[in-house]
Structures are given as C-alpha cells and as structure tokens.
C-alpha cells in the first residue's frame, strides 16, 4: 500500500516550458487535490476533484490545468511555466467528500524551480 | 474571504519546555479543524476536531477546539528535539465540496 505517490520529486523548468506533475493514490479515495506551499503562506489549494470526471478550481488555479480520468490519478499540468510558479507542490487525497471528512493524506511533494 | 491565522509564526524553546500553538479562523460553513506536523516533506496528520470543548490527546500532544471563540490550540508538553517542525492548522469548510483552508504554519524549533 503505497499511499499517495508524486513524481517527480524535483524539477527545474525554463520559463515558458510546460510539464505535468503526476499524482497517484492506491487507497480508492474519491477526493484528490493539489496544493502549493510557499514560504510564510501555508498551503494553498490549486485544484481539486471529488471523483473521476469531476474537477474544480481552488484558490490559485491560474496557470494550471487538471483532469481526473480515473479514481487513482490526478495529474497537474503547468501550461507555460513562470517564475511565480516556483514552489513546492503537494498532492493529497481523502475519503468521501460528502458523507464525512477524514484527514487528507499527502504525497511527498515536488519541488519545482522555474528559471 | 475565508481565513485561518496561526500564531506565533515562529517559536524557539528549550527541550523540556511546554508550548502552546494557536489557530484562529474565519471560515463559512465550518465542518472541522485539523492539525498537521510537517518535518522535511509531507504534512502528517495529528488531530481532527469537530466538537467544541473536547480535548484530543496523543502522548505529549493535545488539542482543543473552541467554536465560540473560533479558535484551537495545540499543546506540546515536555518538548523534545524531534518535535521541531512546522505545525499546520487547517479548517474544513463545506460549500458544495469540502475544502481545506490552511494557516501559514508555526515553525517550532526545540533546542537541546
């Protein structure tokens, strides 16, 4: 049981490049989400999904795209990287998004630098 | 706008001291409050609080929620160097789907 797996762990991009951060969970969780963590700002929600085929925006969605074709996978796409997207990115998943909340389980994070 | 504020932002104490970390929130459609500990990588879950006035305990850590004051505290007694971490408070709000709103975190450093 791997939990939440994020790849890559580190990435350096040039401004304007695109890339996809991968996130997979093997706990059959319905709810998955992406956060970015910047110094002094806690974690901010980028996008989330309440189930396969359903996604929605969080607090800071601009410049990012997501899709949820399966329960297990929730990739985050950077369309045209900008230095302001330099951050640590976390994927998280949890049980049912409606009947009751359980704690979110986090991946190990991706440290992204845009130069 | 939903807001979760933690204080202090940074705290340095000596091993053996007791610390209290604070979290206050202004969140519509509140469901619960969670505490996480973040060392080098991913946040790890500590507590979830839903009912006011009920203390949750795990070893030297304890937490309580005050829904009237819209706040929570996390206490750590007899601190150890392994308690050094960033402690994150997050509030679950329900508006359609559930969302976590995080505070900025408190960076706790325990000196030997």
mmCIF file of C-alpha atoms in Angstrom:
data_model
loop_
_atom_site.group_PDB
_atom_site.id
_atom_site.type_symbol
_atom_site.label_atom_id
_atom_site.label_comp_id
_atom_site.label_asym_id
_atom_site.label_seq_id
_atom_site.Cartn_x
_atom_site.Cartn_y
_atom_site.Cartn_z
ATOM 1 C CA UNK A 1 0.000 0.000 0.000
ATOM 2 C CA UNK A 2 1.955 2.994 -1.303
ATOM 3 C CA UNK A 3 -0.479 5.764 -0.275
ATOM 4 C CA UNK A 4 -0.080 8.933 -2.365
ATOM 5 C CA UNK A 5 2.788 8.903 -4.855
ATOM 6 C CA UNK A 6 4.033 12.057 -6.533
ATOM 7 C CA UNK A 7 6.580 12.324 -9.308
ATOM 8 C CA UNK A 8 8.996 13.879 -9.922
ATOM 9 C CA UNK A 9 10.470 14.915 -6.558
ATOM 10 C CA UNK A 10 12.478 17.766 -8.093
ATOM 11 C CA UNK A 11 12.170 19.646 -11.370
ATOM 12 C CA UNK A 12 13.789 22.679 -12.957
ATOM 13 C CA UNK A 13 11.946 24.310 -15.860
ATOM 14 C CA UNK A 14 12.680 27.214 -18.130
ATOM 15 C CA UNK A 15 10.125 29.981 -18.405
ATOM 16 C CA UNK A 16 7.507 29.055 -20.984
ATOM 17 C CA UNK A 17 8.017 25.305 -20.780
ATOM 18 C CA UNK A 18 5.141 23.023 -19.901
ATOM 19 C CA UNK A 19 5.151 19.934 -17.735
ATOM 20 C CA UNK A 20 2.919 17.546 -15.836
ATOM 21 C CA UNK A 21 3.244 16.658 -12.179
ATOM 22 C CA UNK A 22 1.966 13.156 -11.572
ATOM 23 C CA UNK A 23 -0.088 12.050 -8.578
ATOM 24 C CA UNK A 24 -1.438 8.582 -7.920
ATOM 25 C CA UNK A 25 -3.159 7.047 -4.905
ATOM 26 C CA UNK A 26 -3.994 3.427 -4.211
ATOM 27 C CA UNK A 27 -6.476 3.939 -1.367
ATOM 28 C CA UNK A 28 -9.582 4.265 -3.561
ATOM 29 C CA UNK A 29 -10.133 7.813 -2.298
ATOM 30 C CA UNK A 30 -12.731 9.881 -4.076
ATOM 31 C CA UNK A 31 -11.331 13.270 -3.173
ATOM 32 C CA UNK A 32 -7.981 14.455 -4.520
ATOM 33 C CA UNK A 33 -6.423 17.882 -4.503
ATOM 34 C CA UNK A 34 -3.307 19.853 -5.384
ATOM 35 C CA UNK A 35 -1.675 22.462 -3.166
ATOM 36 C CA UNK A 36 1.284 24.710 -3.469
ATOM 37 C CA UNK A 37 3.366 25.727 -0.479
ATOM 38 C CA UNK A 38 5.299 28.974 -0.445
ATOM 39 C CA UNK A 39 7.316 30.370 2.477
ATOM 40 C CA UNK A 40 5.095 32.057 5.067
ATOM 41 C CA UNK A 41 1.883 31.250 3.212
ATOM 42 C CA UNK A 42 0.903 27.763 4.294
ATOM 43 C CA UNK A 43 -0.667 25.507 1.681
ATOM 44 C CA UNK A 44 -2.964 26.986 -0.947
ATOM 45 C CA UNK A 45 -5.455 24.947 -2.924
ATOM 46 C CA UNK A 46 -4.909 24.928 -6.684
ATOM 47 C CA UNK A 47 -7.476 22.431 -7.993
ATOM 48 C CA UNK A 48 -9.454 19.583 -6.548
ATOM 49 C CA UNK A 49 -11.581 16.667 -7.684
ATOM 50 C CA UNK A 50 -14.464 14.910 -5.944
ATOM 51 C CA UNK A 51 -14.371 11.917 -8.257
ATOM 52 C CA UNK A 52 -13.422 10.681 -11.696
ATOM 53 C CA UNK A 53 -14.518 13.152 -14.365
ATOM 54 C CA UNK A 54 -15.181 15.982 -11.883
ATOM 55 C CA UNK A 55 -12.716 18.777 -11.162
ATOM 56 C CA UNK A 56 -12.982 22.306 -9.816
ATOM 57 C CA UNK A 57 -10.801 25.307 -9.074
ATOM 58 C CA UNK A 58 -9.309 26.202 -5.746
ATOM 59 C CA UNK A 59 -7.810 29.493 -4.548
ATOM 60 C CA UNK A 60 -4.935 29.793 -7.033
ATOM 61 C CA UNK A 61 -5.860 27.950 -10.253
ATOM 62 C CA UNK A 62 -4.377 30.306 -12.857
ATOM 63 C CA UNK A 63 -1.669 28.746 -14.986
ATOM 64 C CA UNK A 64 -2.610 25.184 -14.007
ATOM 65 C CA UNK A 65 -4.809 22.532 -15.517
ATOM 66 C CA UNK A 66 -6.073 19.210 -14.129
ATOM 67 C CA UNK A 67 -8.052 16.217 -15.259
ATOM 68 C CA UNK A 68 -9.346 13.112 -13.475
ATOM 69 C CA UNK A 69 -9.920 10.254 -15.848
ATOM 70 C CA UNK A 70 -9.524 7.557 -13.174
ATOM 71 C CA UNK A 71 -10.038 7.396 -9.415
ATOM 72 C CA UNK A 72 -6.320 6.727 -8.903
ATOM 73 C CA UNK A 73 -4.665 9.512 -10.909
ATOM 74 C CA UNK A 74 -4.846 13.281 -10.703
ATOM 75 C CA UNK A 75 -2.132 14.970 -12.791
ATOM 76 C CA UNK A 76 -1.393 18.697 -12.591
ATOM 77 C CA UNK A 77 -0.298 20.449 -15.773
ATOM 78 C CA UNK A 78 1.653 23.661 -15.937
ATOM 79 C CA UNK A 79 0.751 25.152 -19.296
ATOM 80 C CA UNK A 80 3.518 27.755 -19.657
ATOM 81 C CA UNK A 81 5.787 27.881 -16.623
ATOM 82 C CA UNK A 82 6.513 31.217 -14.969
ATOM 83 C CA UNK A 83 8.993 32.079 -12.166
ATOM 84 C CA UNK A 84 5.979 32.797 -9.908
ATOM 85 C CA UNK A 85 5.190 29.084 -10.076
ATOM 86 C CA UNK A 86 8.404 28.208 -8.282
ATOM 87 C CA UNK A 87 7.082 26.388 -5.231
ATOM 88 C CA UNK A 88 6.661 23.050 -3.521
ATOM 89 C CA UNK A 89 3.620 21.177 -4.777
ATOM 90 C CA UNK A 90 1.673 18.632 -2.768
ATOM 91 C CA UNK A 91 -0.973 16.237 -3.906
ATOM 92 C CA UNK A 92 -3.445 14.972 -1.300
ATOM 93 C CA UNK A 93 -6.295 12.504 -1.165
ATOM 94 C CA UNK A 94 -9.004 11.639 1.328
ATOM 95 C CA UNK A 95 -12.137 9.569 1.764
ATOM 96 C CA UNK A 96 -15.576 10.645 0.688
ATOM 97 C CA UNK A 97 -16.036 14.310 0.017
ATOM 98 C CA UNK A 98 -19.660 14.315 1.114
ATOM 99 C CA UNK A 99 -20.611 11.930 3.890
ATOM 100 C CA UNK A 100 -17.819 12.796 6.213
ATOM 101 C CA UNK A 101 -14.279 14.030 6.266
ATOM 102 C CA UNK A 102 -11.197 12.076 7.095
ATOM 103 C CA UNK A 103 -7.744 13.505 7.199
ATOM 104 C CA UNK A 104 -6.018 14.225 3.913
ATOM 105 C CA UNK A 105 -3.062 12.017 3.068
ATOM 106 C CA UNK A 106 -0.263 13.899 1.368
ATOM 107 C CA UNK A 107 2.314 12.895 -1.193
ATOM 108 C CA UNK A 108 5.978 13.634 -0.584
ATOM 109 C CA UNK A 109 5.930 16.817 -2.629
ATOM 110 C CA UNK A 110 7.534 18.124 -5.810
ATOM 111 C CA UNK A 111 10.000 20.968 -5.547
ATOM 112 C CA UNK A 112 9.674 22.977 -8.750
ATOM 113 C CA UNK A 113 12.002 25.770 -9.802
ATOM 114 C CA UNK A 114 11.238 27.922 -12.840
ATOM 115 C CA UNK A 115 14.183 29.903 -14.173
ATOM 116 C CA UNK B 1 -12.919 35.607 2.419
ATOM 117 C CA UNK B 2 -12.032 32.512 4.445
ATOM 118 C CA UNK B 3 -9.066 32.975 6.705
ATOM 119 C CA UNK B 4 -7.019 30.788 9.057
ATOM 120 C CA UNK B 5 -4.369 32.549 11.142
ATOM 121 C CA UNK B 6 -1.738 30.822 13.237
ATOM 122 C CA UNK B 7 0.397 32.327 15.947
ATOM 123 C CA UNK B 8 3.174 32.605 16.654
ATOM 124 C CA UNK B 9 4.729 32.178 13.208
ATOM 125 C CA UNK B 10 7.966 31.051 14.769
ATOM 126 C CA UNK B 11 8.905 29.774 18.206
ATOM 127 C CA UNK B 12 12.220 28.661 19.701
ATOM 128 C CA UNK B 13 12.253 26.887 23.063
ATOM 129 C CA UNK B 14 14.470 24.560 25.075
ATOM 130 C CA UNK B 15 13.967 20.853 25.354
ATOM 131 C CA UNK B 16 11.566 20.071 28.189
ATOM 132 C CA UNK B 17 9.535 23.261 27.820
ATOM 133 C CA UNK B 18 5.789 23.258 27.205
ATOM 134 C CA UNK B 19 4.485 25.125 24.161
ATOM 135 C CA UNK B 20 1.066 26.296 23.049
ATOM 136 C CA UNK B 21 0.352 26.978 19.394
ATOM 137 C CA UNK B 22 -2.694 28.974 18.370
ATOM 138 C CA UNK B 23 -5.040 28.813 15.417
ATOM 139 C CA UNK B 24 -7.962 31.149 14.783
ATOM 140 C CA UNK B 25 -10.322 31.015 11.852
ATOM 141 C CA UNK B 26 -12.991 32.881 9.971
ATOM 142 C CA UNK B 27 -14.493 30.298 7.667
ATOM 143 C CA UNK B 28 -18.014 29.960 6.366
ATOM 144 C CA UNK B 29 -19.666 26.562 6.604
ATOM 145 C CA UNK B 30 -17.143 25.204 9.101
ATOM 146 C CA UNK B 31 -17.040 21.428 9.454
ATOM 147 C CA UNK B 32 -13.871 20.555 11.341
ATOM 148 C CA UNK B 33 -10.325 21.668 12.173
ATOM 149 C CA UNK B 34 -7.204 19.614 11.591
ATOM 150 C CA UNK B 35 -3.642 19.845 12.857
ATOM 151 C CA UNK B 36 -0.694 18.573 10.861
ATOM 152 C CA UNK B 37 3.018 18.257 11.578
ATOM 153 C CA UNK B 38 5.402 18.910 8.709
ATOM 154 C CA UNK B 39 9.018 17.953 9.025
ATOM 155 C CA UNK B 40 11.065 17.787 5.871
ATOM 156 C CA UNK B 41 8.446 16.587 3.457
ATOM 157 C CA UNK B 42 4.728 15.853 3.517
ATOM 158 C CA UNK B 43 2.431 17.033 6.312
ATOM 159 C CA UNK B 44 1.413 14.213 8.615
ATOM 160 C CA UNK B 45 -1.917 14.162 10.392
ATOM 161 C CA UNK B 46 -2.122 14.835 14.136
ATOM 162 C CA UNK B 47 -5.714 15.610 15.142
ATOM 163 C CA UNK B 48 -9.142 16.309 13.793
ATOM 164 C CA UNK B 49 -11.511 18.365 15.948
ATOM 165 C CA UNK B 50 -15.197 18.683 15.256
ATOM 166 C CA UNK B 51 -16.863 19.296 18.600
ATOM 167 C CA UNK B 52 -16.151 22.242 20.805
ATOM 168 C CA UNK B 53 -14.557 21.695 24.201
ATOM 169 C CA UNK B 54 -13.464 18.103 23.697
ATOM 170 C CA UNK B 55 -9.732 17.584 24.080
ATOM 171 C CA UNK B 56 -7.913 15.185 21.819
ATOM 172 C CA UNK B 57 -4.687 13.703 23.165
ATOM 173 C CA UNK B 58 -1.848 11.696 21.749
ATOM 174 C CA UNK B 59 1.076 11.225 24.100
ATOM 175 C CA UNK B 60 2.571 14.636 24.865
ATOM 176 C CA UNK B 61 0.386 16.404 22.305
ATOM 177 C CA UNK B 62 -3.136 17.620 22.905
ATOM 178 C CA UNK B 63 -5.558 19.906 21.157
ATOM 179 C CA UNK B 64 -8.897 21.521 21.828
ATOM 180 C CA UNK B 65 -11.392 23.446 19.742
ATOM 181 C CA UNK B 66 -13.393 26.472 20.905
ATOM 182 C CA UNK B 67 -16.181 27.087 18.405
ATOM 183 C CA UNK B 68 -17.413 30.132 20.286
ATOM 184 C CA UNK B 69 -14.019 31.824 20.007
ATOM 185 C CA UNK B 70 -13.393 30.325 16.548
ATOM 186 C CA UNK B 71 -10.045 29.015 17.637
ATOM 187 C CA UNK B 72 -7.990 25.998 18.566
ATOM 188 C CA UNK B 73 -4.796 25.390 20.490
ATOM 189 C CA UNK B 74 -2.180 22.677 20.167
ATOM 190 C CA UNK B 75 -0.196 21.926 23.308
ATOM 191 C CA UNK B 76 3.070 20.032 23.442
ATOM 192 C CA UNK B 77 4.449 19.159 26.877
ATOM 193 C CA UNK B 78 7.993 18.082 27.739
ATOM 194 C CA UNK B 79 9.189 19.021 24.262
ATOM 195 C CA UNK B 80 11.913 17.023 22.534
ATOM 196 C CA UNK B 81 14.185 17.925 19.629
ATOM 197 C CA UNK B 82 12.114 15.593 17.461
ATOM 198 C CA UNK B 83 9.156 17.932 17.909
ATOM 199 C CA UNK B 84 10.945 20.532 15.774
ATOM 200 C CA UNK B 85 8.744 21.021 12.717
ATOM 201 C CA UNK B 86 6.212 23.281 11.093
ATOM 202 C CA UNK B 87 2.771 22.813 12.621
ATOM 203 C CA UNK B 88 -0.112 23.485 10.273
ATOM 204 C CA UNK B 89 -3.700 24.201 11.172
ATOM 205 C CA UNK B 90 -6.372 23.635 8.537
ATOM 206 C CA UNK B 91 -10.107 24.146 8.570
ATOM 207 C CA UNK B 92 -12.542 22.060 6.551
ATOM 208 C CA UNK B 93 -15.310 24.106 5.002
ATOM 209 C CA UNK B 94 -18.234 22.686 3.097
ATOM 210 C CA UNK B 95 -19.605 24.659 0.196
ATOM 211 C CA UNK B 96 -20.559 22.142 -2.419
ATOM 212 C CA UNK B 97 -17.456 20.072 -1.956
ATOM 213 C CA UNK B 98 -15.286 20.078 1.126
ATOM 214 C CA UNK B 99 -12.134 22.184 1.038
ATOM 215 C CA UNK B 100 -9.190 22.597 3.374
ATOM 216 C CA UNK B 101 -8.118 26.138 4.204
ATOM 217 C CA UNK B 102 -4.644 26.229 5.736
ATOM 218 C CA UNK B 103 -2.998 28.685 8.059
ATOM 219 C CA UNK B 104 0.559 29.892 7.459
ATOM 220 C CA UNK B 105 2.029 27.415 9.890
ATOM 221 C CA UNK B 106 4.097 27.792 13.071
ATOM 222 C CA UNK B 107 7.763 26.894 12.807
ATOM 223 C CA UNK B 108 8.745 25.302 16.119
ATOM 224 C CA UNK B 109 12.408 24.794 16.986
ATOM 225 C CA UNK B 110 13.415 22.829 20.064
ATOM 226 C CA UNK B 111 16.984 23.415 21.208
ATOM 227 C CA UNK B 112 18.746 20.769 23.303
#
